[in-house]
Amino acid sequence: MERTLSIIKPDGVERGLIGEVVQRFEKAGIRIVAMKMRHLTKKEAEAFYAVHKERPFFDSLTTYMSSGPIVVMVLEGENVIQRNRELMGATNPADAAPGTIRKDFALDVEKNTVHGSDAPETAQKEIAFFFSELEIC
Ligand code: ATP
Ligand code: MG
């Protein structure tokens, strides 16, 4: 069964949207097989987003991602990487389809409430960044 990493970003946790996001996964029949809260250091956020280190928004993004607690989850289900990205909607909420998490809740292209892995290899890497196999049910 496929797995993906989901993160409720600082803007989502701060605005009390944990339940809203979790409910969308559960209603979609996606299984949450691990979940915890973390407050990343700047260095940890930089390590997590290392693929973006040459992008102009890297410093702002990693400062933001280390600005407050996040909720990290492992989601499991058939085709869950793609299904999670459909539930999230486009990176920029201005481009996100109606009914998606980012359309409904995101503040802007950076503070966009959720993260989801984009491919099987990145999902595996991102899950291992936060969870040991023992922590996944
Ligand atoms: P994520 O990887 O968080 O699931 P994504 O895959 O939709 O989102 P990426 O292109 O991987 O988007 O960008 C990673 C994150 O960097 C985005 O979710 C957003 O928080 C931030 N970001 C992306 N583009 C911009 C931008 N133009 N300006 C500011 N922040 C951005
Ligand atoms: Mg991405």
mmCIF file of C-alpha atoms and ligand atoms in Angstrom:
data_model
loop_
_atom_site.group_PDB
_atom_site.id
_atom_site.type_symbol
_atom_site.label_atom_id
_atom_site.label_comp_id
_atom_site.label_asym_id
_atom_site.label_seq_id
_atom_site.Cartn_x
_atom_site.Cartn_y
_atom_site.Cartn_z
ATOM 1 C CA MET A 1 0.000 0.000 0.000
ATOM 2 C CA GLU A 2 1.311 3.444 -0.925
ATOM 3 C CA ARG A 3 2.349 5.955 1.747
ATOM 4 C CA THR A 4 2.931 9.693 1.716
ATOM 5 C CA LEU A 5 4.048 12.373 4.163
ATOM 6 C CA SER A 6 1.584 15.105 5.050
ATOM 7 C CA ILE A 7 2.404 18.199 7.083
ATOM 8 C CA ILE A 8 -0.014 20.700 8.567
ATOM 9 C CA LYS A 9 2.178 23.799 8.349
ATOM 10 C CA PRO A 10 2.505 26.491 11.067
ATOM 11 C CA ASP A 11 -0.308 28.634 9.627
ATOM 12 C CA GLY A 12 -2.695 25.676 9.815
ATOM 13 C CA VAL A 13 -1.788 24.683 13.374
ATOM 14 C CA GLU A 14 -1.874 28.295 14.583
ATOM 15 C CA ARG A 15 -5.358 28.880 13.129
ATOM 16 C CA GLY A 16 -6.829 25.719 14.646
ATOM 17 C CA LEU A 17 -7.168 23.767 11.391
ATOM 18 C CA ILE A 18 -5.724 20.408 12.500
ATOM 19 C CA GLY A 19 -9.190 18.856 12.837
ATOM 20 C CA GLU A 20 -10.410 20.266 9.516
ATOM 21 C CA VAL A 21 -7.451 18.799 7.628
ATOM 22 C CA VAL A 22 -7.529 15.431 9.410
ATOM 23 C CA GLN A 23 -11.276 15.154 8.761
ATOM 24 C CA ARG A 24 -10.733 15.606 5.022
ATOM 25 C CA PHE A 25 -8.249 12.719 4.957
ATOM 26 C CA GLU A 26 -10.521 10.471 7.004
ATOM 27 C CA LYS A 27 -13.603 11.296 4.931
ATOM 28 C CA ALA A 28 -11.634 10.460 1.786
ATOM 29 C CA GLY A 29 -10.925 6.997 3.221
ATOM 30 C CA ILE A 30 -7.214 7.699 3.633
ATOM 31 C CA ARG A 31 -5.648 5.972 6.645
ATOM 32 C CA ILE A 32 -3.474 7.969 9.066
ATOM 33 C CA VAL A 33 -0.805 5.489 10.167
ATOM 34 C CA ALA A 34 1.465 7.873 12.136
ATOM 35 C CA MET A 35 1.075 11.378 13.535
ATOM 36 C CA LYS A 36 3.046 13.741 15.764
ATOM 37 C CA MET A 37 3.646 17.394 16.516
ATOM 38 C CA ARG A 38 7.067 19.007 16.012
ATOM 39 C CA HIS A 39 8.568 22.484 16.142
ATOM 40 C CA LEU A 40 11.423 22.425 13.623
ATOM 41 C CA THR A 41 14.612 24.414 14.042
ATOM 42 C CA LYS A 42 15.671 26.542 11.067
ATOM 43 C CA LYS A 43 18.390 23.973 10.300
ATOM 44 C CA GLU A 44 15.871 21.111 10.323
ATOM 45 C CA ALA A 45 13.538 23.030 8.007
ATOM 46 C CA GLU A 46 16.495 23.700 5.673
ATOM 47 C CA ALA A 47 17.333 19.992 5.665
ATOM 48 C CA PHE A 48 13.731 19.001 4.941
ATOM 49 C CA TYR A 49 13.440 21.464 2.042
ATOM 50 C CA ALA A 50 17.029 20.955 0.757
ATOM 51 C CA VAL A 51 15.701 20.328 -2.790
ATOM 52 C CA HIS A 52 14.573 23.967 -2.858
ATOM 53 C CA LYS A 53 17.855 25.481 -1.587
ATOM 54 C CA GLU A 54 18.560 27.353 -4.832
ATOM 55 C CA ARG A 55 15.038 28.800 -5.017
ATOM 56 C CA PRO A 56 14.585 32.513 -4.176
ATOM 57 C CA PHE A 57 11.986 31.696 -1.500
ATOM 58 C CA PHE A 58 14.179 29.166 0.380
ATOM 59 C CA ASP A 59 15.157 31.408 3.297
ATOM 60 C CA SER A 60 11.649 32.765 3.772
ATOM 61 C CA LEU A 61 10.124 29.275 3.470
ATOM 62 C CA THR A 62 12.446 27.692 6.030
ATOM 63 C CA THR A 63 12.049 30.638 8.434
ATOM 64 C CA TYR A 64 8.276 30.234 8.157
ATOM 65 C CA MET A 65 8.370 26.422 8.528
ATOM 66 C CA SER A 66 10.382 26.810 11.745
ATOM 67 C CA SER A 67 8.166 29.629 13.104
ATOM 68 C CA GLY A 68 5.757 27.394 15.030
ATOM 69 C CA PRO A 69 4.570 23.841 15.618
ATOM 70 C CA ILE A 70 3.622 21.579 12.729
ATOM 71 C CA VAL A 71 1.722 18.288 12.605
ATOM 72 C CA VAL A 72 3.397 15.548 10.589
ATOM 73 C CA MET A 73 1.485 12.495 9.423
ATOM 74 C CA VAL A 74 2.037 9.389 7.382
ATOM 75 C CA LEU A 75 -0.971 8.703 5.157
ATOM 76 C CA GLU A 76 -1.644 5.315 3.615
ATOM 77 C CA GLY A 77 -3.921 4.212 0.819
ATOM 78 C CA GLU A 78 -4.141 3.342 -2.826
ATOM 79 C CA ASN A 79 -2.620 6.100 -4.980
ATOM 80 C CA VAL A 80 -2.430 8.225 -1.813
ATOM 81 C CA ILE A 81 0.380 10.512 -3.058
ATOM 82 C CA GLN A 82 -1.763 11.755 -5.929
ATOM 83 C CA ARG A 83 -5.008 11.708 -3.927
ATOM 84 C CA ASN A 84 -3.455 13.786 -1.145
ATOM 85 C CA ARG A 85 -2.195 16.334 -3.682
ATOM 86 C CA GLU A 86 -5.703 16.533 -5.142
ATOM 87 C CA LEU A 87 -7.158 17.159 -1.670
ATOM 88 C CA MET A 88 -4.494 19.853 -1.064
ATOM 89 C CA GLY A 89 -4.966 21.714 -4.352
ATOM 90 C CA ALA A 90 -2.467 23.887 -6.209
ATOM 91 C CA THR A 91 0.544 25.341 -4.372
ATOM 92 C CA ASN A 92 -0.821 28.859 -4.812
ATOM 93 C CA PRO A 93 -4.312 29.111 -3.289
ATOM 94 C CA ALA A 94 -5.218 31.593 -6.028
ATOM 95 C CA ASP A 95 -4.882 28.710 -8.510
ATOM 96 C CA ALA A 96 -6.383 25.994 -6.287
ATOM 97 C CA ALA A 97 -9.651 24.313 -7.252
ATOM 98 C CA PRO A 98 -12.778 24.912 -5.155
ATOM 99 C CA GLY A 99 -13.157 22.496 -2.266
ATOM 100 C CA THR A 100 -9.428 21.878 -1.853
ATOM 101 C CA ILE A 101 -7.626 22.483 1.443
ATOM 102 C CA ARG A 102 -5.483 25.270 0.027
ATOM 103 C CA LYS A 103 -8.419 27.009 -1.667
ATOM 104 C CA ASP A 104 -10.407 26.906 1.558
ATOM 105 C CA PHE A 105 -7.662 27.707 4.083
ATOM 106 C CA ALA A 106 -4.290 28.788 2.633
ATOM 107 C CA LEU A 107 -3.177 32.373 3.255
ATOM 108 C CA ASP A 108 -0.784 32.716 0.293
ATOM 109 C CA VAL A 109 1.643 30.742 -1.883
ATOM 110 C CA GLU A 110 4.036 30.295 1.064
ATOM 111 C CA LYS A 111 1.656 29.933 4.008
ATOM 112 C CA ASN A 112 -0.374 27.304 2.198
ATOM 113 C CA THR A 113 -1.456 25.199 5.201
ATOM 114 C CA VAL A 114 -0.321 21.743 4.066
ATOM 115 C CA HIS A 115 2.566 19.858 2.513
ATOM 116 C CA GLY A 116 2.339 16.562 0.664
ATOM 117 C CA SER A 117 5.079 14.442 -0.905
ATOM 118 C CA ASP A 118 5.111 14.633 -4.698
ATOM 119 C CA ALA A 119 6.419 11.188 -5.755
ATOM 120 C CA PRO A 120 7.166 7.728 -4.291
ATOM 121 C CA GLU A 121 10.910 8.423 -3.836
ATOM 122 C CA THR A 122 10.340 11.754 -2.095
ATOM 123 C CA ALA A 123 7.555 10.230 0.028
ATOM 124 C CA GLN A 124 9.922 7.535 1.261
ATOM 125 C CA LYS A 125 12.650 10.096 2.041
ATOM 126 C CA GLU A 126 10.286 12.525 3.735
ATOM 127 C CA ILE A 127 8.655 9.812 5.875
ATOM 128 C CA ALA A 128 12.116 8.640 6.997
ATOM 129 C CA PHE A 129 13.028 12.253 7.873
ATOM 130 C CA PHE A 130 10.336 12.311 10.590
ATOM 131 C CA PHE A 131 9.468 8.709 11.473
ATOM 132 C CA SER A 132 11.162 5.434 12.242
ATOM 133 C CA GLU A 133 9.434 2.286 10.936
ATOM 134 C CA LEU A 134 8.484 1.470 14.577
ATOM 135 C CA GLU A 135 6.367 4.638 14.807
ATOM 136 C CA ILE A 136 4.202 3.698 11.825
ATOM 137 C CA CYS A 137 1.140 1.566 12.569
HETATM 138 P P1 ATP B 1 4.724 21.170 -0.759
HETATM 139 O O1 ATP B 1 6.075 20.672 -1.243
HETATM 140 O O2 ATP B 1 4.811 22.009 0.499
HETATM 141 O O3 ATP B 1 3.695 20.093 -0.668
HETATM 142 P P2 ATP B 1 4.196 22.026 -3.413
HETATM 143 O O4 ATP B 1 4.807 20.736 -3.813
HETATM 144 O O5 ATP B 1 2.835 22.350 -3.892
HETATM 145 O O6 ATP B 1 4.145 22.155 -1.846
HETATM 146 P P3 ATP B 1 6.748 23.251 -4.001
HETATM 147 O O7 ATP B 1 7.012 23.810 -5.348
HETATM 148 O O8 ATP B 1 7.346 21.932 -3.631
HETATM 149 O O9 ATP B 1 5.156 23.214 -3.783
HETATM 150 O O10 ATP B 1 7.179 24.347 -2.940
HETATM 151 C C1 ATP B 1 7.352 23.986 -1.585
HETATM 152 C C2 ATP B 1 6.769 25.050 -0.731
HETATM 153 O O11 ATP B 1 7.500 26.249 -0.909
HETATM 154 C C3 ATP B 1 5.322 25.441 -1.073
HETATM 155 O O12 ATP B 1 4.356 24.607 -0.523
HETATM 156 C C4 ATP B 1 5.261 26.822 -0.478
HETATM 157 O O13 ATP B 1 5.089 26.791 0.935
HETATM 158 C C5 ATP B 1 6.637 27.369 -0.792
HETATM 159 N N1 ATP B 1 6.627 28.086 -2.087
HETATM 160 C C6 ATP B 1 6.518 27.566 -3.324
HETATM 161 N N2 ATP B 1 6.550 28.499 -4.277
HETATM 162 C C7 ATP B 1 6.691 29.683 -3.628
HETATM 163 C C8 ATP B 1 6.790 31.039 -4.031
HETATM 164 N N3 ATP B 1 6.753 31.382 -5.316
HETATM 165 N N4 ATP B 1 6.916 31.986 -3.067
HETATM 166 C C9 ATP B 1 6.967 31.640 -1.761
HETATM 167 N N5 ATP B 1 6.881 30.389 -1.306
HETATM 168 C C10 ATP B 1 6.747 29.414 -2.208
HETATM 169 MG MG MG B 2 6.713 20.050 -3.103
#
